[in-house]
PDB file of N, CA and C in Angstrom:
ATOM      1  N   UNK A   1     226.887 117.289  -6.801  1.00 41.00           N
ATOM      2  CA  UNK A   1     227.167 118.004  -8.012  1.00 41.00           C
ATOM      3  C   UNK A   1     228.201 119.099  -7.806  1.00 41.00           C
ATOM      4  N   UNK A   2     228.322 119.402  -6.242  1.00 44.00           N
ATOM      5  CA  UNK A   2     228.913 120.920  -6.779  1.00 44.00           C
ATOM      6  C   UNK A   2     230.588 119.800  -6.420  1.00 44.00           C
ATOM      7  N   UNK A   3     230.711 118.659  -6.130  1.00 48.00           N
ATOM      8  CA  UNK A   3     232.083 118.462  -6.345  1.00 48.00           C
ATOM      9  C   UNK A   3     232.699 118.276  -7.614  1.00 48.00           C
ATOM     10  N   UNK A   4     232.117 117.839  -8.627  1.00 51.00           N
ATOM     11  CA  UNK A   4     232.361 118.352  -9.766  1.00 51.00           C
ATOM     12  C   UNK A   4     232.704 119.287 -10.720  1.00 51.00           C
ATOM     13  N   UNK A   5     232.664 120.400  -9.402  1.00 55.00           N
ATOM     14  CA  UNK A   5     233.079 121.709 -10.380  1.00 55.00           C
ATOM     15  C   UNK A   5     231.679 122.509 -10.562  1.00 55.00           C
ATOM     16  N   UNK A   6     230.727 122.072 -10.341  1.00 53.00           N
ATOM     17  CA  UNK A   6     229.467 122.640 -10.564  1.00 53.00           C
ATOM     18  C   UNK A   6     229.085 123.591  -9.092  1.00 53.00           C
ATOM     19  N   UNK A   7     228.353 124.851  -9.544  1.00 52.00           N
ATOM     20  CA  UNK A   7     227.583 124.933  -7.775  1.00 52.00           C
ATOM     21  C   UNK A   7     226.156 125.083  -8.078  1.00 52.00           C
ATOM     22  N   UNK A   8     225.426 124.724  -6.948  1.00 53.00           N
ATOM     23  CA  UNK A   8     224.437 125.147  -6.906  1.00 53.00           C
ATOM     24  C   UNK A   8     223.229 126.158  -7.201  1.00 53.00           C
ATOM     25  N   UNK A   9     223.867 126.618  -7.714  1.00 52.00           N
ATOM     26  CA  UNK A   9     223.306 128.419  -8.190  1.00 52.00           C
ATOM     27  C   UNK A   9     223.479 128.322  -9.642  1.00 52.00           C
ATOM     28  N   UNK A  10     224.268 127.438  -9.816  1.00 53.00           N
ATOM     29  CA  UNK A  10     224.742 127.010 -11.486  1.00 53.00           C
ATOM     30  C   UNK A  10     223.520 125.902 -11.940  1.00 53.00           C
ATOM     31  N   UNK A  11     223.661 125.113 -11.463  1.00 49.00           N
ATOM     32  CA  UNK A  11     222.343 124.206 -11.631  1.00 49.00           C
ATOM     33  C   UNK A  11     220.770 124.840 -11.421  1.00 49.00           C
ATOM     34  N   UNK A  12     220.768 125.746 -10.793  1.00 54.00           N
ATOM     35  CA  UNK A  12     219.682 126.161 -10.117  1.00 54.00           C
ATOM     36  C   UNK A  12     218.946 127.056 -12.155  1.00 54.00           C
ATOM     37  N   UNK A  13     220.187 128.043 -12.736  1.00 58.00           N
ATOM     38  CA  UNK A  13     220.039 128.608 -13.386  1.00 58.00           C
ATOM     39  C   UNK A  13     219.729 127.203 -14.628  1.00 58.00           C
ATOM     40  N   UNK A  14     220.055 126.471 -14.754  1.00 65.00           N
ATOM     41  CA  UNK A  14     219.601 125.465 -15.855  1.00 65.00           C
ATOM     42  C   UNK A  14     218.348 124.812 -16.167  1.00 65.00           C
ATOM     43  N   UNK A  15     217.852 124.822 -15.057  1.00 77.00           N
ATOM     44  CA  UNK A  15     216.542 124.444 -14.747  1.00 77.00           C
ATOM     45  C   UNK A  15     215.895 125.259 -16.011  1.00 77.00           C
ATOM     46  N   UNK A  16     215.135 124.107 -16.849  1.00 88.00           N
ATOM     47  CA  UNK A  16     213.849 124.584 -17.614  1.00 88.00           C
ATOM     48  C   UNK A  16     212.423 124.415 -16.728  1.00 88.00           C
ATOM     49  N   UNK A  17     211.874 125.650 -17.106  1.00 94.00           N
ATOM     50  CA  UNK A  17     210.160 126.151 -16.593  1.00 94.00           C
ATOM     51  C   UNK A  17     209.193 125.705 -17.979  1.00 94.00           C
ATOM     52  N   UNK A  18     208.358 125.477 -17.243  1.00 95.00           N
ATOM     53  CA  UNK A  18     206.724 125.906 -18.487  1.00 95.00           C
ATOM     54  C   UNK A  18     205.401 126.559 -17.112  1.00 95.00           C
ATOM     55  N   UNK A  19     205.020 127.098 -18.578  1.00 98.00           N
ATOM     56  CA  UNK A  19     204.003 127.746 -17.819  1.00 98.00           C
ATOM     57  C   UNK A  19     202.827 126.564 -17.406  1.00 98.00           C
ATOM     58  N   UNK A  20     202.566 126.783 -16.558  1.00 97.00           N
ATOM     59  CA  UNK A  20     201.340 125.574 -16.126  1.00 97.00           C
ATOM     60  C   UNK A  20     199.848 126.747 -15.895  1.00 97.00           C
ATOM     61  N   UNK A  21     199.741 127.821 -15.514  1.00 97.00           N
ATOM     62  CA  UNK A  21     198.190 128.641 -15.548  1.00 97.00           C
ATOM     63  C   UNK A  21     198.939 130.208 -15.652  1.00 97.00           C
ATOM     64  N   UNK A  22     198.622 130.933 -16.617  1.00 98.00           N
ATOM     65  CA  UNK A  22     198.399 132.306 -16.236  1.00 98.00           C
ATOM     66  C   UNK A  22     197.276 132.931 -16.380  1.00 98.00           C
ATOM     67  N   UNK A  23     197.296 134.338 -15.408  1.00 97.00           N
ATOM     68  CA  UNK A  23     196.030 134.998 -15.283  1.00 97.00           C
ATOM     69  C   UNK A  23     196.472 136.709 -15.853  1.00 97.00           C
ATOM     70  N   UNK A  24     195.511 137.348 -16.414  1.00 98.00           N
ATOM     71  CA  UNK A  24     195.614 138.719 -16.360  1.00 98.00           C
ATOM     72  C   UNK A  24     195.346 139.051 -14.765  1.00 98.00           C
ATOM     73  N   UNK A  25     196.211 140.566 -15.184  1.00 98.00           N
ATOM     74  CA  UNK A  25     196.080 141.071 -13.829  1.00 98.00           C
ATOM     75  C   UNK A  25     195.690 142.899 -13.578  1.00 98.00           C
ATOM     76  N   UNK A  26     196.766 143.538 -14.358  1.00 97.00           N
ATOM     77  CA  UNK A  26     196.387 144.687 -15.278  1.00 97.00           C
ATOM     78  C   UNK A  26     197.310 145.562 -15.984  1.00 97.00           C
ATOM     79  N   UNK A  27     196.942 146.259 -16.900  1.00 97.00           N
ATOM     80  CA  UNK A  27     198.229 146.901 -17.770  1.00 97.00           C
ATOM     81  C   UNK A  27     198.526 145.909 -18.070  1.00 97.00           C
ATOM     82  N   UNK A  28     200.292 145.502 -18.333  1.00 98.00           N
ATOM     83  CA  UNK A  28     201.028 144.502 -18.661  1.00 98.00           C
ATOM     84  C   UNK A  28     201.357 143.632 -17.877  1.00 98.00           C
ATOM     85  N   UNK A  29     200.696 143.260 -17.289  1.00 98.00           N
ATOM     86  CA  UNK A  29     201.114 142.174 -16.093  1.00 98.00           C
ATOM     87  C   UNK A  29     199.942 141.310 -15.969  1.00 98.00           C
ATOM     88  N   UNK A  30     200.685 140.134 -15.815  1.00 98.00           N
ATOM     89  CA  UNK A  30     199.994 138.902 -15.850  1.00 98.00           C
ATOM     90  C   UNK A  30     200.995 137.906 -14.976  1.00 98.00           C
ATOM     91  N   UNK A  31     200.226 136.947 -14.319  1.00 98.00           N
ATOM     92  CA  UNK A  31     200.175 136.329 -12.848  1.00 98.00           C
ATOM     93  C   UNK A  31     200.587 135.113 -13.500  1.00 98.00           C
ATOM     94  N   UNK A  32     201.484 134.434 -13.062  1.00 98.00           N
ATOM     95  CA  UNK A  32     202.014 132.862 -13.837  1.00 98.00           C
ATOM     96  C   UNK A  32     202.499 132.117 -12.849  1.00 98.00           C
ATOM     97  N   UNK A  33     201.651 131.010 -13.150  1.00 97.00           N
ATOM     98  CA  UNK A  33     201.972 129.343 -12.200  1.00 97.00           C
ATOM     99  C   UNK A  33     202.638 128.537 -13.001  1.00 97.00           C
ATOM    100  N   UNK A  34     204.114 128.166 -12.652  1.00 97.00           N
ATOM    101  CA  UNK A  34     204.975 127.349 -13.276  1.00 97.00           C
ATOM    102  C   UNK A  34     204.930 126.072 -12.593  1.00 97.00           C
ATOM    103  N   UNK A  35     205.479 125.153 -13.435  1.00 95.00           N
ATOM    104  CA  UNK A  35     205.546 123.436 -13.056  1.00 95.00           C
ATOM    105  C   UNK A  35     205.368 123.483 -11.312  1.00 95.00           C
ATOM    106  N   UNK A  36     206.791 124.223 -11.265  1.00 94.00           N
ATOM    107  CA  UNK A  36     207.142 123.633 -10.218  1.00 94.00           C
ATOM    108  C   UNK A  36     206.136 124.496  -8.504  1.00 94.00           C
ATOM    109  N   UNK A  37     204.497 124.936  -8.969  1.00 94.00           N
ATOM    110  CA  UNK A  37     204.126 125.816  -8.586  1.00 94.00           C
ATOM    111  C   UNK A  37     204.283 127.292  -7.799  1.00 94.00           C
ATOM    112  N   UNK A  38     205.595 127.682  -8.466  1.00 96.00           N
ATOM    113  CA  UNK A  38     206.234 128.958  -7.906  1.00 96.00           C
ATOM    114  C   UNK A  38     205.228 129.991  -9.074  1.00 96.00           C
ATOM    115  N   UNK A  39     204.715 131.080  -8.043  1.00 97.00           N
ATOM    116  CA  UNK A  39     203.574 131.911  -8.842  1.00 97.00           C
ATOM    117  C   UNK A  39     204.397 133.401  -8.802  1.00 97.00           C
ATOM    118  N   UNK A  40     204.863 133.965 -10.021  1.00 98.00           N
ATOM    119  CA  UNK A  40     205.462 134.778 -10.027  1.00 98.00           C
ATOM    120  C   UNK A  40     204.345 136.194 -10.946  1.00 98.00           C
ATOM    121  N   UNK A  41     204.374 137.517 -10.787  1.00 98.00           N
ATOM    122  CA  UNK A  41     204.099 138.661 -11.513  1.00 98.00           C
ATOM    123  C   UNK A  41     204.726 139.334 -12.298  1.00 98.00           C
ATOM    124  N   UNK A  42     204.369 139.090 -13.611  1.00 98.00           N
ATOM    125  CA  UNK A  42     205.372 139.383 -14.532  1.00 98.00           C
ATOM    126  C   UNK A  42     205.015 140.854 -15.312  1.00 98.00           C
ATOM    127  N   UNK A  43     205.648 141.517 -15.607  1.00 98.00           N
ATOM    128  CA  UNK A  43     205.240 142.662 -16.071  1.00 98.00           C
ATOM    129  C   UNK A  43     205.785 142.848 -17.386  1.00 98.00           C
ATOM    130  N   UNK A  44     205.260 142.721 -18.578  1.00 98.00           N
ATOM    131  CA  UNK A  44     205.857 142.953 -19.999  1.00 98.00           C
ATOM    132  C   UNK A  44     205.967 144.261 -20.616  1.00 98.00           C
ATOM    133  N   UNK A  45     205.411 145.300 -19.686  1.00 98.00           N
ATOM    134  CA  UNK A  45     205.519 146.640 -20.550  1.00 98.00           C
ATOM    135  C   UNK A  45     206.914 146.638 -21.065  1.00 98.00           C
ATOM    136  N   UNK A  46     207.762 146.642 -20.139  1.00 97.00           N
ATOM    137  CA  UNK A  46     209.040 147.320 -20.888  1.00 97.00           C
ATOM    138  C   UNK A  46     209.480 145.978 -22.430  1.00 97.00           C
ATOM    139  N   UNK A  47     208.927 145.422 -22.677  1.00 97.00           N
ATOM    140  CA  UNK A  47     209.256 144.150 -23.305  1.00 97.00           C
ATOM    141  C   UNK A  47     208.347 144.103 -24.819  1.00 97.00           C
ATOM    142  N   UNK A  48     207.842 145.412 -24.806  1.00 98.00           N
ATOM    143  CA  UNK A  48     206.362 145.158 -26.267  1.00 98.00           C
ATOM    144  C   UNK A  48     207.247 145.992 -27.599  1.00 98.00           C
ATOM    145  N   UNK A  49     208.292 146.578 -27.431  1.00 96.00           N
ATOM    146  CA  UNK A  49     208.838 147.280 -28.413  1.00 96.00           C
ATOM    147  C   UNK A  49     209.194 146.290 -29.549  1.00 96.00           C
ATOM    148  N   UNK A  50     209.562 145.245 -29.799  1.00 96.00           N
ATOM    149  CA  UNK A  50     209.427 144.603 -30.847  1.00 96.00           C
ATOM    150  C   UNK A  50     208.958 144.095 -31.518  1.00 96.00           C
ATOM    151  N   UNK A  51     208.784 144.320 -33.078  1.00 97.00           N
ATOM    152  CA  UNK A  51     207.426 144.482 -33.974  1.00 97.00           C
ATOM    153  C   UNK A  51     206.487 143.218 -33.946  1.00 97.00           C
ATOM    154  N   UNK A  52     206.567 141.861 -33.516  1.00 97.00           N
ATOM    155  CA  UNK A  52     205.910 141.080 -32.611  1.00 97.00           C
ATOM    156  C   UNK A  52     205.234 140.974 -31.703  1.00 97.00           C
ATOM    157  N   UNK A  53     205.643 142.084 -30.688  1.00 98.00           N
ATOM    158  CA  UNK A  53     205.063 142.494 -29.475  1.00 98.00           C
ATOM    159  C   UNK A  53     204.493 143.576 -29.639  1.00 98.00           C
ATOM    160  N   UNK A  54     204.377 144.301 -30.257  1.00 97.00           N
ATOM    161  CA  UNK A  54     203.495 145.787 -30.984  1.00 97.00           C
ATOM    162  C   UNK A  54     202.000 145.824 -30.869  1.00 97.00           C
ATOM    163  N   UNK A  55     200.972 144.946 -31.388  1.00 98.00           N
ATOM    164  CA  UNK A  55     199.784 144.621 -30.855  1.00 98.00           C
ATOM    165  C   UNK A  55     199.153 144.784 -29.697  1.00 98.00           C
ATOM    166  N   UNK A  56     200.608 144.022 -28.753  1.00 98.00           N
ATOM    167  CA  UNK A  56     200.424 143.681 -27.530  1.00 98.00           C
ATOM    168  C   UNK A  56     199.776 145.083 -26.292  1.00 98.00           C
ATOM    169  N   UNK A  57     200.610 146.456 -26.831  1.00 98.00           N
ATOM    170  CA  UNK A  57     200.184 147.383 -26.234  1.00 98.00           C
ATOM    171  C   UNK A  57     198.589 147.974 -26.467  1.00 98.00           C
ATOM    172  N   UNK A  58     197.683 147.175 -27.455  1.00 98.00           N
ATOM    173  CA  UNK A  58     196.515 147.177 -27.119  1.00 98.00           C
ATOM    174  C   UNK A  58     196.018 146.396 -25.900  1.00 98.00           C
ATOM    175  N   UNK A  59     195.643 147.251 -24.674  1.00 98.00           N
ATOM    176  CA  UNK A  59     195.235 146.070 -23.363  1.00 98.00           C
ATOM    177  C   UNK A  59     194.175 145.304 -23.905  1.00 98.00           C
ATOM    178  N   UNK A  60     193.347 145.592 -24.670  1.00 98.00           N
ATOM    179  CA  UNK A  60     192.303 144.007 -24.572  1.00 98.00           C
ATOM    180  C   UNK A  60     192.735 143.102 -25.778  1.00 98.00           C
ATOM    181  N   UNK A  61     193.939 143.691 -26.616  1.00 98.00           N
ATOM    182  CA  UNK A  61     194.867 142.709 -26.910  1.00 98.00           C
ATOM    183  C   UNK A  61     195.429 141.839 -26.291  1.00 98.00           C
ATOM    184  N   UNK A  62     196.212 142.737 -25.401  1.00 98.00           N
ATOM    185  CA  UNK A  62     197.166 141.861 -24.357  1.00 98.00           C
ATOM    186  C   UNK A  62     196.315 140.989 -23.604  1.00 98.00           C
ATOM    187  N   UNK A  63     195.397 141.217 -23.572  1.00 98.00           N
ATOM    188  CA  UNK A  63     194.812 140.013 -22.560  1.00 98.00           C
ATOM    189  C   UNK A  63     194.001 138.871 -23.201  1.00 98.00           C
ATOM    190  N   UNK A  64     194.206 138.950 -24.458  1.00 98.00           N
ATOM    191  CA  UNK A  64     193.517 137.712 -25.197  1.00 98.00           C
ATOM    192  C   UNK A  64     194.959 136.669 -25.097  1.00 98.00           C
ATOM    193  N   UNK A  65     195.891 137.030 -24.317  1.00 98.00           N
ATOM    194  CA  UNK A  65     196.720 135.526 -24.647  1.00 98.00           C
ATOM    195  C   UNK A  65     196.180 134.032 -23.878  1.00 98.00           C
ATOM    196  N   UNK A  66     196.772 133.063 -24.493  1.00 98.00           N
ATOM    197  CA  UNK A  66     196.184 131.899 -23.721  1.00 98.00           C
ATOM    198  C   UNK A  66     197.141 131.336 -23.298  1.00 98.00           C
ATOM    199  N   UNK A  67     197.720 129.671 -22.757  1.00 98.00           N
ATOM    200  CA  UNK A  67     198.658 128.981 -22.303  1.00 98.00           C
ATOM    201  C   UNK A  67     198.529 127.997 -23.361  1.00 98.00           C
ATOM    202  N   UNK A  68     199.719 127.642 -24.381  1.00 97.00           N
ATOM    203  CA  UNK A  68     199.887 126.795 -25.171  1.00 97.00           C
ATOM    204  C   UNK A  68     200.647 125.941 -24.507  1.00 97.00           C
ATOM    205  N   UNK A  69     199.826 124.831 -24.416  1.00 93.00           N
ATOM    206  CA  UNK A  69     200.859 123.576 -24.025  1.00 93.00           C
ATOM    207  C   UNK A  69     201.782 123.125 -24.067  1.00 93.00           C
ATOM    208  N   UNK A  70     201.847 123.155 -26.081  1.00 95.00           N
ATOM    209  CA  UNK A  70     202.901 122.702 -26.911  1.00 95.00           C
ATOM    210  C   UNK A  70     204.543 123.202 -26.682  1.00 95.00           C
ATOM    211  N   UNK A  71     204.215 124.188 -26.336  1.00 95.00           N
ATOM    212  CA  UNK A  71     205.232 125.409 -26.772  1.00 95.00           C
ATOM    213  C   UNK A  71     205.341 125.593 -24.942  1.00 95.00           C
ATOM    214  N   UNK A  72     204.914 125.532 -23.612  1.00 96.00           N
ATOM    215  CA  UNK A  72     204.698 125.915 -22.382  1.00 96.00           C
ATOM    216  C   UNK A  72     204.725 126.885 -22.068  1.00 96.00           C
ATOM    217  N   UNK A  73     204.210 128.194 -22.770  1.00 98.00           N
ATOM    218  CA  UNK A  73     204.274 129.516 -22.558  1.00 98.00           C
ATOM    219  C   UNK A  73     202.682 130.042 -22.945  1.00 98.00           C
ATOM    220  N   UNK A  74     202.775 131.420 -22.512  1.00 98.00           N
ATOM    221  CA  UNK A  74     201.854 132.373 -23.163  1.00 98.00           C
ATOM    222  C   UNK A  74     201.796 132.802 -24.436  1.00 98.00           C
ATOM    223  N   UNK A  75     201.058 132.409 -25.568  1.00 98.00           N
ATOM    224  CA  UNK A  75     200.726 133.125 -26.642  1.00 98.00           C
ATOM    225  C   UNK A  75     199.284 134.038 -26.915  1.00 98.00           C
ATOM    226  N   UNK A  76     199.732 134.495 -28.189  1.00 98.00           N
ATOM    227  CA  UNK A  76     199.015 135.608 -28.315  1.00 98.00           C
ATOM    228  C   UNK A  76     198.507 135.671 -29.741  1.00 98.00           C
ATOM    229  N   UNK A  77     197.083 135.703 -30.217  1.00 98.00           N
ATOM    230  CA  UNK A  77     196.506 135.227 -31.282  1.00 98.00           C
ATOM    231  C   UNK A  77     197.830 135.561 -32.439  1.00 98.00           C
ATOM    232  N   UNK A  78     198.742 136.427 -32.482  1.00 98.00           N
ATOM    233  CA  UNK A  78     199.254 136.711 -33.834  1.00 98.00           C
ATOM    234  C   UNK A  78     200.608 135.896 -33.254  1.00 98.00           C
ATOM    235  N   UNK A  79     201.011 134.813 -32.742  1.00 97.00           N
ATOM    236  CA  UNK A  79     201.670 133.740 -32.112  1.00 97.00           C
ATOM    237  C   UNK A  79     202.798 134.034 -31.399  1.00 97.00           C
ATOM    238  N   UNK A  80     202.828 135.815 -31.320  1.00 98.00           N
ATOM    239  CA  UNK A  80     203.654 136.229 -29.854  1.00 98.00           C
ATOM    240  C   UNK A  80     203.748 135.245 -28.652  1.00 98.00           C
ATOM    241  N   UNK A  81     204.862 135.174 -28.518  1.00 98.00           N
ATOM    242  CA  UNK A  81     205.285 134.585 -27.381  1.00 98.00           C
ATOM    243  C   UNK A  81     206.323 134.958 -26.480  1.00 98.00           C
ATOM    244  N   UNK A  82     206.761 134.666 -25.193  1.00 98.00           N
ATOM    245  CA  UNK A  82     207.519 134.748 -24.536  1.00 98.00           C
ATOM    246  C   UNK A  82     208.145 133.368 -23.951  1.00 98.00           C
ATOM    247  N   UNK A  83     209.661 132.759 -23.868  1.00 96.00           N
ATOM    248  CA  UNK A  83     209.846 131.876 -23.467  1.00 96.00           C
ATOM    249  C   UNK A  83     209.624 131.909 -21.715  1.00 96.00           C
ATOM    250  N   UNK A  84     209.322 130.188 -21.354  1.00 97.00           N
ATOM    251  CA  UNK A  84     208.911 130.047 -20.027  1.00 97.00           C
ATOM    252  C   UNK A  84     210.192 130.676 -18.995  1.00 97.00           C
ATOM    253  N   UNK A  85     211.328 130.091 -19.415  1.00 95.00           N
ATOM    254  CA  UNK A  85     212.727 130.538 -18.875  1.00 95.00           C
ATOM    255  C   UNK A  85     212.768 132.583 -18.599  1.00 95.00           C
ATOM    256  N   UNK A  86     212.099 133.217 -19.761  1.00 96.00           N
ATOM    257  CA  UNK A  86     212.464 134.837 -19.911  1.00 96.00           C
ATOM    258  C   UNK A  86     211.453 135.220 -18.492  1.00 96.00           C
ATOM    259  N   UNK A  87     210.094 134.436 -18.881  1.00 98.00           N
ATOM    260  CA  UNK A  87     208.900 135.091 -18.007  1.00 98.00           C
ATOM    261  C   UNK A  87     209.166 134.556 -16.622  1.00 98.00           C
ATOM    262  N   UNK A  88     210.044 133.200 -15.707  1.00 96.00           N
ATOM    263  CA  UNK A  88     210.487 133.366 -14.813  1.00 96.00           C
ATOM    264  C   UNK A  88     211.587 134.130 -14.532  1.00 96.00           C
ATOM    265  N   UNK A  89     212.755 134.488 -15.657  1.00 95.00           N
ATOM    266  CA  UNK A  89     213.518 135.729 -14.847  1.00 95.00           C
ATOM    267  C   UNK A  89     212.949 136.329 -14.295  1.00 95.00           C
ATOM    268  N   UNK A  90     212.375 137.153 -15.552  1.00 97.00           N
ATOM    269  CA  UNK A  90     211.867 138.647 -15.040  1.00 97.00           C
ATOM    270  C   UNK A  90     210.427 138.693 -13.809  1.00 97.00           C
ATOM    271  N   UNK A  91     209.952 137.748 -13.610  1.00 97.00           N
ATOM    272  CA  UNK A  91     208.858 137.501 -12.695  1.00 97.00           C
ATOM    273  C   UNK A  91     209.281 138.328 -11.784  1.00 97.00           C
ATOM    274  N   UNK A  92     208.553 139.021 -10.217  1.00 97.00           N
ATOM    275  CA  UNK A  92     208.804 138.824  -9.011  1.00 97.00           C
ATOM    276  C   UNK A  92     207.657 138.188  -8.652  1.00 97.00           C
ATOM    277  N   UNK A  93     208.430 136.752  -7.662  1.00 95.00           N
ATOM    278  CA  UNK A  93     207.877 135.488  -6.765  1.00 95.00           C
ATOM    279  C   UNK A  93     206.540 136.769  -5.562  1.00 95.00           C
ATOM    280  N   UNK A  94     205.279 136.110  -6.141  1.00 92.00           N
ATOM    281  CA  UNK A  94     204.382 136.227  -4.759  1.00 92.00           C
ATOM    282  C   UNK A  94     203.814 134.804  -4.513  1.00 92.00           C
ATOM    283  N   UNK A  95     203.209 135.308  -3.201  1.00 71.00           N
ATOM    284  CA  UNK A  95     202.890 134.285  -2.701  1.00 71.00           C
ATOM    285  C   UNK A  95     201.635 133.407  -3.025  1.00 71.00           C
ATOM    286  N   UNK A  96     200.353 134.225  -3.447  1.00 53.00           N
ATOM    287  CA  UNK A  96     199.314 133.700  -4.312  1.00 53.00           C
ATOM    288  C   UNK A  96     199.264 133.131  -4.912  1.00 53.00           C
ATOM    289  N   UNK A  97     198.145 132.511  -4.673  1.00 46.00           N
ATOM    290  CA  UNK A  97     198.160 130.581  -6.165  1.00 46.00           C
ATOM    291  C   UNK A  97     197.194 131.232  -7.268  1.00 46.00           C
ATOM    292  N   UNK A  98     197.049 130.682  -8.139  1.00 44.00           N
ATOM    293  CA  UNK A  98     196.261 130.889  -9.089  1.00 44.00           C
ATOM    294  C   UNK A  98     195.207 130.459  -8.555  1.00 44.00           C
ATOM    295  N   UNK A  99     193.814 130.843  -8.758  1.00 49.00           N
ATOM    296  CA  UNK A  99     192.508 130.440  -8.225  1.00 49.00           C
ATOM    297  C   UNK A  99     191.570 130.683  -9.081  1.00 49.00           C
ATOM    298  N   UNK A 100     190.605 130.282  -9.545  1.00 46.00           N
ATOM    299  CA  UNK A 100     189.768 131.052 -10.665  1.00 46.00           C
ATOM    300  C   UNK A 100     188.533 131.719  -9.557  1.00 46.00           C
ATOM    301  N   UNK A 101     188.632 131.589  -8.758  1.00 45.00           N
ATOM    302  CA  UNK A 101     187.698 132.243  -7.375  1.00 45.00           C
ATOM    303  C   UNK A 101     188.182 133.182  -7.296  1.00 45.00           C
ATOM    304  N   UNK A 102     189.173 134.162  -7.660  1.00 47.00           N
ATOM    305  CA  UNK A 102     189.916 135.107  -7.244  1.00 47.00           C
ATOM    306  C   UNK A 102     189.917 136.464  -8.348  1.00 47.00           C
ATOM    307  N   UNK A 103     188.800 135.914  -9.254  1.00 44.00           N
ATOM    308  CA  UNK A 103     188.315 136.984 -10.116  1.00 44.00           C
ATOM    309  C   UNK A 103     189.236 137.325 -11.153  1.00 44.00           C
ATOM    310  N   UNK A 104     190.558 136.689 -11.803  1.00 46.00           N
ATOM    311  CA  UNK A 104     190.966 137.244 -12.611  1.00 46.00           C
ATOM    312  C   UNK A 104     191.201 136.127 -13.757  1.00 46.00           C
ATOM    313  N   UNK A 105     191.133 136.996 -14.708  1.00 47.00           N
ATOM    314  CA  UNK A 105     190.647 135.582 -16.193  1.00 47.00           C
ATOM    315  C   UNK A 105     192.368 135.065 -16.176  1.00 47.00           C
ATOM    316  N   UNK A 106     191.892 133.611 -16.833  1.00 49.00           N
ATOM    317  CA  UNK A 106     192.746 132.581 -15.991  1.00 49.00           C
ATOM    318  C   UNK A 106     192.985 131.834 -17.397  1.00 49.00           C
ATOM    319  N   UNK A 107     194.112 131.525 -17.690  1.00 51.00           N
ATOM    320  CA  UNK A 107     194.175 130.588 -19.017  1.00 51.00           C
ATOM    321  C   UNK A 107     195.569 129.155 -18.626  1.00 51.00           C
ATOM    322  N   UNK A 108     194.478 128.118 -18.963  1.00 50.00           N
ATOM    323  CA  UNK A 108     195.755 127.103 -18.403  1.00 50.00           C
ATOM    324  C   UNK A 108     196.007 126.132 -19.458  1.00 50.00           C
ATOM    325  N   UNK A 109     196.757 125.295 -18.876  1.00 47.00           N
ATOM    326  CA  UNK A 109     197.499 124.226 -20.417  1.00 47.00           C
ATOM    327  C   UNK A 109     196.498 123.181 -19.873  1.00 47.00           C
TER     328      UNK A 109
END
């Protein structure tokens, strides 16, 4: 591909995600297992200012979201969402799998 004019880092960025399990974790952050099982920590505080996301700064709001299949992301009873693509940017990659042994409420597709 990259003789084509393409590089690697270019393709890399095209790649579509879905969420496959997220977990609360605390405050605004919540723990997400994508397809391709890369488990990243995502933190949405800075991200609730829009009147969609407004709710969200209630914490036992924020933690009623679930994993919609349909859609491969996290929603949120009033149908807040975040795309799978935004919540792997902003992720930082750890190394932890999702586990439901691991004590934190867990919502999967």
């Amino acid at each position: 591909m990259e003789g084509a004019g393409y590089h690697r880092a270019d393709f890399e960025r095209c790649v579509m995600h879905y969420v496959a399990e997220a977990s609360y974790v605390s405050d605004y952050k919540i723990k997400v297992r994508f397809e391709n099982d890369e488990v990243k920590l995502v933190d949405l505080e800075p991200h609730l200012d829009e009147p969609i996301f407004r709710p969200l700064k209630d914490i036992s709001y924020f933690r009623s979201f679930t994993v919609n299949a349909d859609i491969d992301t996290v929603v949120w009873p009033n149908n807040a969402d975040f795309s799978p693509e935004f919540l792997y940017e902003i992720g930082q990659s750890i190394s932890m799998h999702l586990d439901p042994a691991d004590g934190l409420e867990s919502a999967r597709r």
